mmCIF file of N, CA and C in Angstrom:
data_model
loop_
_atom_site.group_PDB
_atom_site.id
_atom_site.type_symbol
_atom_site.label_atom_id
_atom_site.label_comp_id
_atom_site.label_asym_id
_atom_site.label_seq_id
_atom_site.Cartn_x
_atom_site.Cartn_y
_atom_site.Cartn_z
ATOM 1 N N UNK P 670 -13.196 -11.332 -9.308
ATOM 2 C CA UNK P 670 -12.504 -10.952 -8.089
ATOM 3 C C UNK P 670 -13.351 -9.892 -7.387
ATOM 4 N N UNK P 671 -13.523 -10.070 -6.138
ATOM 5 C CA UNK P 671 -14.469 -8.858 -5.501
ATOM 6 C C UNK P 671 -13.709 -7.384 -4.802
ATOM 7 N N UNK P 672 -14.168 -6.733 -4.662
ATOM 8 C CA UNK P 672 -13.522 -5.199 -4.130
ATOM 9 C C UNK P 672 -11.933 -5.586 -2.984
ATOM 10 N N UNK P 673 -12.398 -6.298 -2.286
ATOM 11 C CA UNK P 673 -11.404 -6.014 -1.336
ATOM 12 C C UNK P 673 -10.311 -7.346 -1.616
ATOM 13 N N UNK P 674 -10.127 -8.092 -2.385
ATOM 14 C CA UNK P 674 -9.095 -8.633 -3.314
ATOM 15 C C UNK P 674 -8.310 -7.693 -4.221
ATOM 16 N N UNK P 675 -9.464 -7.007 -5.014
ATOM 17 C CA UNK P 675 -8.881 -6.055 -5.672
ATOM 18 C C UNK P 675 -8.164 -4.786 -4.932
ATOM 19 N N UNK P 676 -8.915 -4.137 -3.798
ATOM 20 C CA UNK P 676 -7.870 -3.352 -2.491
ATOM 21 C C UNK P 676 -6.419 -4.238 -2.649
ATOM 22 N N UNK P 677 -6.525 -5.382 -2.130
ATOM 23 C CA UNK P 677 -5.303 -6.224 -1.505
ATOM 24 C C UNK P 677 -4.444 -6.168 -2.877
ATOM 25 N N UNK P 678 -4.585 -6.232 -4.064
ATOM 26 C CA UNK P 678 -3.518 -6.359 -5.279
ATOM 27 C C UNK P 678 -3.393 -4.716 -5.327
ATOM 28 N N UNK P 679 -3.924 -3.773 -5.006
ATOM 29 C CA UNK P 679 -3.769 -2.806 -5.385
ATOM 30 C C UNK P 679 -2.757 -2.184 -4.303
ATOM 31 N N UNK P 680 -3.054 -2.646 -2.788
ATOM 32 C CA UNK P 680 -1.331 -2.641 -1.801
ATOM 33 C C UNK P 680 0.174 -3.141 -2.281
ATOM 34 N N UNK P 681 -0.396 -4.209 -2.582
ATOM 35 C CA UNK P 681 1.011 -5.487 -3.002
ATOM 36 C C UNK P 681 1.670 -4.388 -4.390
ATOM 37 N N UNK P 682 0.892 -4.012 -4.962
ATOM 38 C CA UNK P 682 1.690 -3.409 -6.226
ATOM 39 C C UNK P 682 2.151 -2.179 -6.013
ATOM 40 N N UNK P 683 1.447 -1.406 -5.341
ATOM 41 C CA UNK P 683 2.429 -0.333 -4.419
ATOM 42 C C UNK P 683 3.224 -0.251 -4.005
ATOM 43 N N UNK P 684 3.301 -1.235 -2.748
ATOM 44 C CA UNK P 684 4.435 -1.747 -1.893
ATOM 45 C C UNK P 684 5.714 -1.840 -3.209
ATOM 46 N N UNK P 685 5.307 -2.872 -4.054
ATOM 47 C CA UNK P 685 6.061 -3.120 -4.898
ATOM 48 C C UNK P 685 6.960 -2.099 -5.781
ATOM 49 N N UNK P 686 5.773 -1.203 -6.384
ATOM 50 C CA UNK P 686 6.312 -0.168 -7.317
ATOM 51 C C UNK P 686 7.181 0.656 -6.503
ATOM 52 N N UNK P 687 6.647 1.314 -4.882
ATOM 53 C CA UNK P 687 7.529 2.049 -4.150
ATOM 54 C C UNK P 687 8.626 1.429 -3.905
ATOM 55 N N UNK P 688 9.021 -0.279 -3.559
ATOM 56 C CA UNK P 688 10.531 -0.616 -3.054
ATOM 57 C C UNK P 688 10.939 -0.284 -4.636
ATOM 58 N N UNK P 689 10.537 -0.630 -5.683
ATOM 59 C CA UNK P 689 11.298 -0.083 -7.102
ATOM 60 C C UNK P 689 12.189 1.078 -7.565
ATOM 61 N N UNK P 690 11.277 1.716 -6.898
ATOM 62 C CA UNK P 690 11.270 3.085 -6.992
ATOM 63 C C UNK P 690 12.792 3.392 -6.606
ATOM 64 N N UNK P 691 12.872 3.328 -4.846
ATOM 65 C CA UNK P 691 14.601 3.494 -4.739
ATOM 66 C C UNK P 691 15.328 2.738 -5.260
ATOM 67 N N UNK P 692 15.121 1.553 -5.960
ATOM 68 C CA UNK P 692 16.142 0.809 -6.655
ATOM 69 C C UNK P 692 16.111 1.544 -8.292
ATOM 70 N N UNK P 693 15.170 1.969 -8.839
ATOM 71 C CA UNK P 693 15.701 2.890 -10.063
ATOM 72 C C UNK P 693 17.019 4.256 -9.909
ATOM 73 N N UNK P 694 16.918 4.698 -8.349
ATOM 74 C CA UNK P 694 18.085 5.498 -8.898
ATOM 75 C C UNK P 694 17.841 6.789 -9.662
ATOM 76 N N UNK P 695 16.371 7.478 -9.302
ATOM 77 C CA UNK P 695 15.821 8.637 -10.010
ATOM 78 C C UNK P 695 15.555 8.123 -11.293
ATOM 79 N N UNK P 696 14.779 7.118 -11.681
ATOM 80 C CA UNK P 696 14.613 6.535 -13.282
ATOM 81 C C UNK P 696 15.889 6.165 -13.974
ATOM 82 N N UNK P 697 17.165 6.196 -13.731
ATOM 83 C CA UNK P 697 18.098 6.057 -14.549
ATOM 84 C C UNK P 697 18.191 4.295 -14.631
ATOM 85 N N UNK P 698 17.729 3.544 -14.239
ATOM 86 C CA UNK P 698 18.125 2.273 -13.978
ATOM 87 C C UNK P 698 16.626 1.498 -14.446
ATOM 88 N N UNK P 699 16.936 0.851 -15.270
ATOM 89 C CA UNK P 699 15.341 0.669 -16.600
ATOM 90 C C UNK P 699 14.519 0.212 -15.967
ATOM 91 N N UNK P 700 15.528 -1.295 -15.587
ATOM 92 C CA UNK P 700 14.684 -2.226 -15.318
ATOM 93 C C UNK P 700 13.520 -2.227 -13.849
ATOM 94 N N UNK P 701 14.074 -1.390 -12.882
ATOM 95 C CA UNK P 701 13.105 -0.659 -12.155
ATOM 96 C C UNK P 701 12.464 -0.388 -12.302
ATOM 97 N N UNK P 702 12.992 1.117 -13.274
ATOM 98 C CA UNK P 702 11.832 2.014 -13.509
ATOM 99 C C UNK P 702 10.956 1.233 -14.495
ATOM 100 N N UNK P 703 10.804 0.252 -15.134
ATOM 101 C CA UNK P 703 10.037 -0.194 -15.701
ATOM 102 C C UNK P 703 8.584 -0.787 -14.594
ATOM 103 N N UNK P 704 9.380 -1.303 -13.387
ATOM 104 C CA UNK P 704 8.740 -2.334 -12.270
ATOM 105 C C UNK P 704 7.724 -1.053 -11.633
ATOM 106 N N UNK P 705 8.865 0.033 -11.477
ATOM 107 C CA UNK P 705 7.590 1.009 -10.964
ATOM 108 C C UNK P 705 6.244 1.563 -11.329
ATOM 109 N N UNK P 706 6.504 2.245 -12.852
ATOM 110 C CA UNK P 706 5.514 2.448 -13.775
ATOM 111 C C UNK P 706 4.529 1.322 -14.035
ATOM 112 N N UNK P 707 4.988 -0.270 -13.903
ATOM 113 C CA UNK P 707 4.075 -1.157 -14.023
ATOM 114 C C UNK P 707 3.157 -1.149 -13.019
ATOM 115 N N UNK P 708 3.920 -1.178 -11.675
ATOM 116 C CA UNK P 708 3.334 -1.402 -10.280
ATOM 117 C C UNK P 708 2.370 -0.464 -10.200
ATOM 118 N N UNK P 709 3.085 1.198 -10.216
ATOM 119 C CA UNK P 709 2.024 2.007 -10.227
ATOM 120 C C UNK P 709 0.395 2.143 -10.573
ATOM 121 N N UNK P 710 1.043 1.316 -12.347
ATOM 122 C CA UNK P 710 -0.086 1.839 -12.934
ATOM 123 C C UNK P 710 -1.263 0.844 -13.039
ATOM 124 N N UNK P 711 -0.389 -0.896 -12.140
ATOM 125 C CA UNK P 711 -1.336 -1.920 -11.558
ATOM 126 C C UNK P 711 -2.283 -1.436 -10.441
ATOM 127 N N UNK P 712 -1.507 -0.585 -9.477
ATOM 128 C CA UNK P 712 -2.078 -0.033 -8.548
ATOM 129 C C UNK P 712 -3.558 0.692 -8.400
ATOM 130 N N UNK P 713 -2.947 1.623 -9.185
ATOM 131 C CA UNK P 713 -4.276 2.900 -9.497
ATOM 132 C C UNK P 713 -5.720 2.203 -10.195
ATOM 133 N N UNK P 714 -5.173 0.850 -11.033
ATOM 134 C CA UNK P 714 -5.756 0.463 -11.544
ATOM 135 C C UNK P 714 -6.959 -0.229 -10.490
ATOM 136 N N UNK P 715 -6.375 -1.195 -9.753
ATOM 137 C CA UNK P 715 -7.115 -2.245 -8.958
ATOM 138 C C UNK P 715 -7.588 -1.233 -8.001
ATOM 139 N N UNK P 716 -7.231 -0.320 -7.465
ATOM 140 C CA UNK P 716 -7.531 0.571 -6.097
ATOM 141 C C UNK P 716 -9.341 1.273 -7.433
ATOM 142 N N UNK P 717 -8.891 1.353 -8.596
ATOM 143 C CA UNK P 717 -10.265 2.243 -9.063
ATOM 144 C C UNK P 717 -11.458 1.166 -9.267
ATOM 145 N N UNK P 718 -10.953 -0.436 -9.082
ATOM 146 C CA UNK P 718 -12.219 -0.981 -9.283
ATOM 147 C C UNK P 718 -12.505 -1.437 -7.888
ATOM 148 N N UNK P 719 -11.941 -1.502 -7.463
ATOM 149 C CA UNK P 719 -12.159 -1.801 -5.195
ATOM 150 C C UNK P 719 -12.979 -0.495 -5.155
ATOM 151 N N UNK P 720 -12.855 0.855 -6.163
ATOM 152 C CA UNK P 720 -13.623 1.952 -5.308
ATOM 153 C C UNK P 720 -15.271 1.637 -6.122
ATOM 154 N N UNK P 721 -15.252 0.451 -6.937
ATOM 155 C CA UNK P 721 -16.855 0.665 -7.008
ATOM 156 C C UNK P 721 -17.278 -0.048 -5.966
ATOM 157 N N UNK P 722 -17.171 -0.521 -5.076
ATOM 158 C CA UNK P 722 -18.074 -1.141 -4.036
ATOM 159 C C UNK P 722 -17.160 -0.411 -2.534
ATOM 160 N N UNK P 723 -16.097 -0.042 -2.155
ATOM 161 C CA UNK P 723 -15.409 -0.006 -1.257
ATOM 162 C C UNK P 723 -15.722 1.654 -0.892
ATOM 163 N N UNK P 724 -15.770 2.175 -0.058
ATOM 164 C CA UNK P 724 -16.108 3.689 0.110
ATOM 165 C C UNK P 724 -14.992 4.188 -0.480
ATOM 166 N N UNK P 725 -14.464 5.066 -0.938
ATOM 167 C CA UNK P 725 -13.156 6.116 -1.125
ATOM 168 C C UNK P 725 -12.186 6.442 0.217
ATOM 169 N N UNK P 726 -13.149 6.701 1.255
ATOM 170 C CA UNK P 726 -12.464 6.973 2.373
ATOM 171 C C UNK P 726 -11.905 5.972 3.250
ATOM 172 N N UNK P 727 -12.762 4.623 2.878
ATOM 173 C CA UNK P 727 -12.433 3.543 3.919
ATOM 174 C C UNK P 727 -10.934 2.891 2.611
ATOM 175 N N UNK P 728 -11.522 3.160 1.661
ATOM 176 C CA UNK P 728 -10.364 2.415 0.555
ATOM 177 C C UNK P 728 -9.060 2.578 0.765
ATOM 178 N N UNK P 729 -9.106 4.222 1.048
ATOM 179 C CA UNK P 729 -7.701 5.145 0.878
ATOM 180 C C UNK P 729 -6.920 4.695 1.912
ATOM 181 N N UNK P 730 -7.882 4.826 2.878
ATOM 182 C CA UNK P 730 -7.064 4.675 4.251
ATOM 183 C C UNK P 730 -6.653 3.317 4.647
ATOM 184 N N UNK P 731 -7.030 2.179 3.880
ATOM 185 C CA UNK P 731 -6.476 0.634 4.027
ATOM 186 C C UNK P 731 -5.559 0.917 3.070
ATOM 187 N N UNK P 732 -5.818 1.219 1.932
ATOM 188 C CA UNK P 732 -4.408 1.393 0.982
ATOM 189 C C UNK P 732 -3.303 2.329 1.195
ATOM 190 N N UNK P 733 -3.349 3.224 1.950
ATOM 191 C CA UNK P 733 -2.036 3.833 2.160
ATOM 192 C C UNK P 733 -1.679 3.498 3.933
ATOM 193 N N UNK P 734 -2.841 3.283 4.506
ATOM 194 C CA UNK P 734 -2.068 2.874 5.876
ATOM 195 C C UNK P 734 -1.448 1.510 5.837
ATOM 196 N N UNK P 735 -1.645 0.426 5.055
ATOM 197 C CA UNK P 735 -0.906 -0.876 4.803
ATOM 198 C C UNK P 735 0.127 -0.586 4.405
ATOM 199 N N UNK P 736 0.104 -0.248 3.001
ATOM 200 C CA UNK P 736 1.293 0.227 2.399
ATOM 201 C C UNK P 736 2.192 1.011 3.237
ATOM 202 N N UNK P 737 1.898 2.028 3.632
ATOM 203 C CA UNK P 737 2.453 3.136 4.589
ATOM 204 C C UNK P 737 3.552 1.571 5.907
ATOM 205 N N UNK P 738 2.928 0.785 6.051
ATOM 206 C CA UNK P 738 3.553 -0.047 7.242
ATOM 207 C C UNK P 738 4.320 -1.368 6.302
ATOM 208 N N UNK P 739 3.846 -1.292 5.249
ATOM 209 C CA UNK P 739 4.667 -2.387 4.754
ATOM 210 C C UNK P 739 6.147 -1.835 4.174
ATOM 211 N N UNK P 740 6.000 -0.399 3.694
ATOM 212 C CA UNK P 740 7.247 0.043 2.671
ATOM 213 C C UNK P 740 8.040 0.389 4.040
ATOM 214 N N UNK P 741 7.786 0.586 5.104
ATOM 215 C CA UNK P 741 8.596 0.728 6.108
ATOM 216 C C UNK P 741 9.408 -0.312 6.965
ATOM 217 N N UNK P 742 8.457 -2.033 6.957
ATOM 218 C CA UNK P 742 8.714 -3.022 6.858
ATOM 219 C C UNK P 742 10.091 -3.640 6.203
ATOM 220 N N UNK P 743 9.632 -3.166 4.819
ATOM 221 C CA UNK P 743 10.672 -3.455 3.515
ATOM 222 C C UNK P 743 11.849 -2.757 3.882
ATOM 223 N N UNK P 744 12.208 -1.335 4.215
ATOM 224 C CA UNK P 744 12.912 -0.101 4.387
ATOM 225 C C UNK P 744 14.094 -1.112 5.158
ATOM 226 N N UNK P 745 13.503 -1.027 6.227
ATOM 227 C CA UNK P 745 14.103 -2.243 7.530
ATOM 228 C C UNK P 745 15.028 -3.642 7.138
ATOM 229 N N UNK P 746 14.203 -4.251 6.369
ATOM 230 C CA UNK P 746 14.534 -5.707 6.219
ATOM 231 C C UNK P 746 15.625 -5.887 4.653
ATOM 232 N N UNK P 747 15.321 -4.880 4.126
ATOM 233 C CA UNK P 747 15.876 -4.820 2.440
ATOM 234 C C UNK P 747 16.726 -3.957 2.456
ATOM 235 N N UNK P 748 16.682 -2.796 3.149
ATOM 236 C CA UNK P 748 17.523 -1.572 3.047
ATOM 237 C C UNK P 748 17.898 -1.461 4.389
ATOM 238 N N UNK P 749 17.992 -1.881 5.505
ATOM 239 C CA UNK P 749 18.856 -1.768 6.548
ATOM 240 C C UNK P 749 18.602 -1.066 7.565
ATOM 241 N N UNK P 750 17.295 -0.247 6.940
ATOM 242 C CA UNK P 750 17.433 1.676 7.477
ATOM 243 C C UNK P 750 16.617 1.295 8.881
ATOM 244 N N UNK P 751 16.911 2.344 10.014
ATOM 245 C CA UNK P 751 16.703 1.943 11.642
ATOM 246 C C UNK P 751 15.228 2.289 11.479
ATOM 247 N N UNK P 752 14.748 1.699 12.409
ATOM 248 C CA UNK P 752 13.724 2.850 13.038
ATOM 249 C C UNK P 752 13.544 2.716 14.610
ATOM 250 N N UNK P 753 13.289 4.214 14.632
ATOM 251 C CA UNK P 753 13.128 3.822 16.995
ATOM 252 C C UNK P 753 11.816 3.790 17.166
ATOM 253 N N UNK P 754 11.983 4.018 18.765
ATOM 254 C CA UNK P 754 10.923 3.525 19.112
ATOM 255 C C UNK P 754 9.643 4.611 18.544
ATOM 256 N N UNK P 755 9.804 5.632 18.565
ATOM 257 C CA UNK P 755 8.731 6.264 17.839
ATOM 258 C C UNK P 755 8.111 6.217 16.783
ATOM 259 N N UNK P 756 8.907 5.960 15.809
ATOM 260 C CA UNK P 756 8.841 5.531 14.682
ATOM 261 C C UNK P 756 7.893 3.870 14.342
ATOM 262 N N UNK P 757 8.483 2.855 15.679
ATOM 263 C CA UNK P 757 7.477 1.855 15.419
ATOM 264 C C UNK P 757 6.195 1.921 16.238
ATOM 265 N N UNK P 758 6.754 2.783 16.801
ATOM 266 C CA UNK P 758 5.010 3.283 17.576
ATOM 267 C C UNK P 758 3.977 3.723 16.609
ATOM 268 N N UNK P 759 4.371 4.757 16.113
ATOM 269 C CA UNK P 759 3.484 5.476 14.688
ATOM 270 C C UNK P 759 3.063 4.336 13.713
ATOM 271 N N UNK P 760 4.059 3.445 13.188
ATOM 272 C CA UNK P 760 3.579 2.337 12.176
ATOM 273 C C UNK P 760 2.395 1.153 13.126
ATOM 274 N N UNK P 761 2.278 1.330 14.091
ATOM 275 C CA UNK P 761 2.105 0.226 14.974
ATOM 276 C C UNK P 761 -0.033 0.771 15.040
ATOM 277 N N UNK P 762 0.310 2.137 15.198
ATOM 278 C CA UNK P 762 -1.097 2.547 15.314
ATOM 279 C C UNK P 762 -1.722 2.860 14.259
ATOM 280 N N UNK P 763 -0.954 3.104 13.004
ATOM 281 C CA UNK P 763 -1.378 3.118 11.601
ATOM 282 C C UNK P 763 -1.698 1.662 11.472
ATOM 283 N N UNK P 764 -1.126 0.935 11.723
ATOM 284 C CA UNK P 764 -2.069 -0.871 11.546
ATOM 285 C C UNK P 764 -2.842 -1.221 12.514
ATOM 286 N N UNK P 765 -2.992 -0.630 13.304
ATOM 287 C CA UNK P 765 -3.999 -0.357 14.795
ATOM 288 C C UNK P 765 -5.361 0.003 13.916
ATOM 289 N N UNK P 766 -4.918 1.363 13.250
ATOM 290 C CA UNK P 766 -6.492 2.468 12.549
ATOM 291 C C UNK P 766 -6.669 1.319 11.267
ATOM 292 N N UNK P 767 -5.986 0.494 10.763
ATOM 293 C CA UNK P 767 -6.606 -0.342 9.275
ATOM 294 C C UNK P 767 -7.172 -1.265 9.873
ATOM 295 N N UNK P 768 -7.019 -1.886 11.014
ATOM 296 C CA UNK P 768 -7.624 -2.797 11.522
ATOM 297 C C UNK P 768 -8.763 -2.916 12.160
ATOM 298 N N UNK P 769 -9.098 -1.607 13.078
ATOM 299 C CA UNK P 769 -10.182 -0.887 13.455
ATOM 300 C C UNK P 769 -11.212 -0.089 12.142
ATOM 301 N N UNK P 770 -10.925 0.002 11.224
ATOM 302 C CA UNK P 770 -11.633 0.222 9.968
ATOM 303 C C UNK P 770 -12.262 -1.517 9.231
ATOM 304 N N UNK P 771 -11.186 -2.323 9.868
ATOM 305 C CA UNK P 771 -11.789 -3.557 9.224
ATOM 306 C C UNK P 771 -12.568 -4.608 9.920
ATOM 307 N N UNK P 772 -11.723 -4.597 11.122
ATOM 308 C CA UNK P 772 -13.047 -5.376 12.019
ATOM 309 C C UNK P 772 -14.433 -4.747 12.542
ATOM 310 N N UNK P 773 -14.062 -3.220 12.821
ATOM 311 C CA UNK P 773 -15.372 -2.964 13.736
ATOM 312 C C UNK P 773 -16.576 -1.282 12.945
ATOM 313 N N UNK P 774 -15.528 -1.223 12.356
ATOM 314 C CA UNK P 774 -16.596 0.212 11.275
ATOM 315 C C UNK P 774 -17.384 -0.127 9.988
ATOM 316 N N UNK P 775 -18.604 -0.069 10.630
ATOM 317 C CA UNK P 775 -19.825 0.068 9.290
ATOM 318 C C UNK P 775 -19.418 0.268 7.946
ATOM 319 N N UNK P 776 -18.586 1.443 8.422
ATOM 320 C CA UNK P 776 -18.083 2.628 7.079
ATOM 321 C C UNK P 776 -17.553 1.536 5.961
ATOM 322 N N UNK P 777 -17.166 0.396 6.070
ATOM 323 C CA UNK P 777 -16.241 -0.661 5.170
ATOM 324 C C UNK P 777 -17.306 -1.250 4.672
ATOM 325 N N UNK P 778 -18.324 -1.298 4.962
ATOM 326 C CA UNK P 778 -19.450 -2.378 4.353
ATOM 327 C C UNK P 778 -20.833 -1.666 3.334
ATOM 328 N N UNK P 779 -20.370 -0.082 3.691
ATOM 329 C CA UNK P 779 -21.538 0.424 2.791
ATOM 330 C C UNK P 779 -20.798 1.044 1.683
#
C-alpha cells in the first residue's frame, strides 16, 4: 500500500474512532470504547507509515482537516446537531486548504 492510501485509512479510522468516542459515554459503554482504542490506535498507526514518504506538515494537515470536515459531517447526519452558516463556511474552507495542498502544492510530493 503506498503513503497516501495509508493517509486515507488513517482518516477513515479517526473519523471512526472519534464518532465512537461519543457513543462510549466517557468509556463506560465497552463496546465503543473498544471501537475507539482500536480506531485510534489504527490511526496513529497508518498516519506513522504515510509519514515515511508524506511530509509531516502536508500529512497533518490532510489528516485532521478531512477528518476535522468529516466528524462534523457525521455530527449532522448521525447526531442531529445544527450547524449555521458560519460554521459551514469554516468546514467548507478547511476542504478548500486539503484540496489546495493536494492539487496544486509541491509541498505533497517531496
Amino acid at each position: 500500500m503506498n503513503a497516501w492510501a495509508y493517509l486515507g485509512v488513517a482518516i477513515v479510522a479517526e473519523v471512526i474512532a472519534t464518532s465512537a468516542l461519543k457513543a462510549s459515554s466517557g468509556f463506560t459503554q465497552l463496546v465503543p470504547s473498544i471501537v475507539v482504542i482500536a480506531g485510534y490506535g489504527t490511526a496513529f498507526y497508518c498516519l506513522s507509515l504515510a509519514l515515511r514518504s508524506v511530509p509531516l506538515g502536508v500529512a497533518y494537515a490532510i489528516w485532521s482537516g478531512a477528518g476535522t470536515a468529516l466528524i462534523a459531517l457525521i455530527g449532522v447526519v448521525l447526531y442531529k446537531q445544527k450547524l449555521d452558516l458560519a460554521g459551514i463556511a469554516g468546514i467548507g474552507l478547511i476542504v478548500a486548504g486539503v484540496l489546495v495542498l493536494n492539487l496544486f502544492s509541491r509541498s505533497a510530493t517531496h
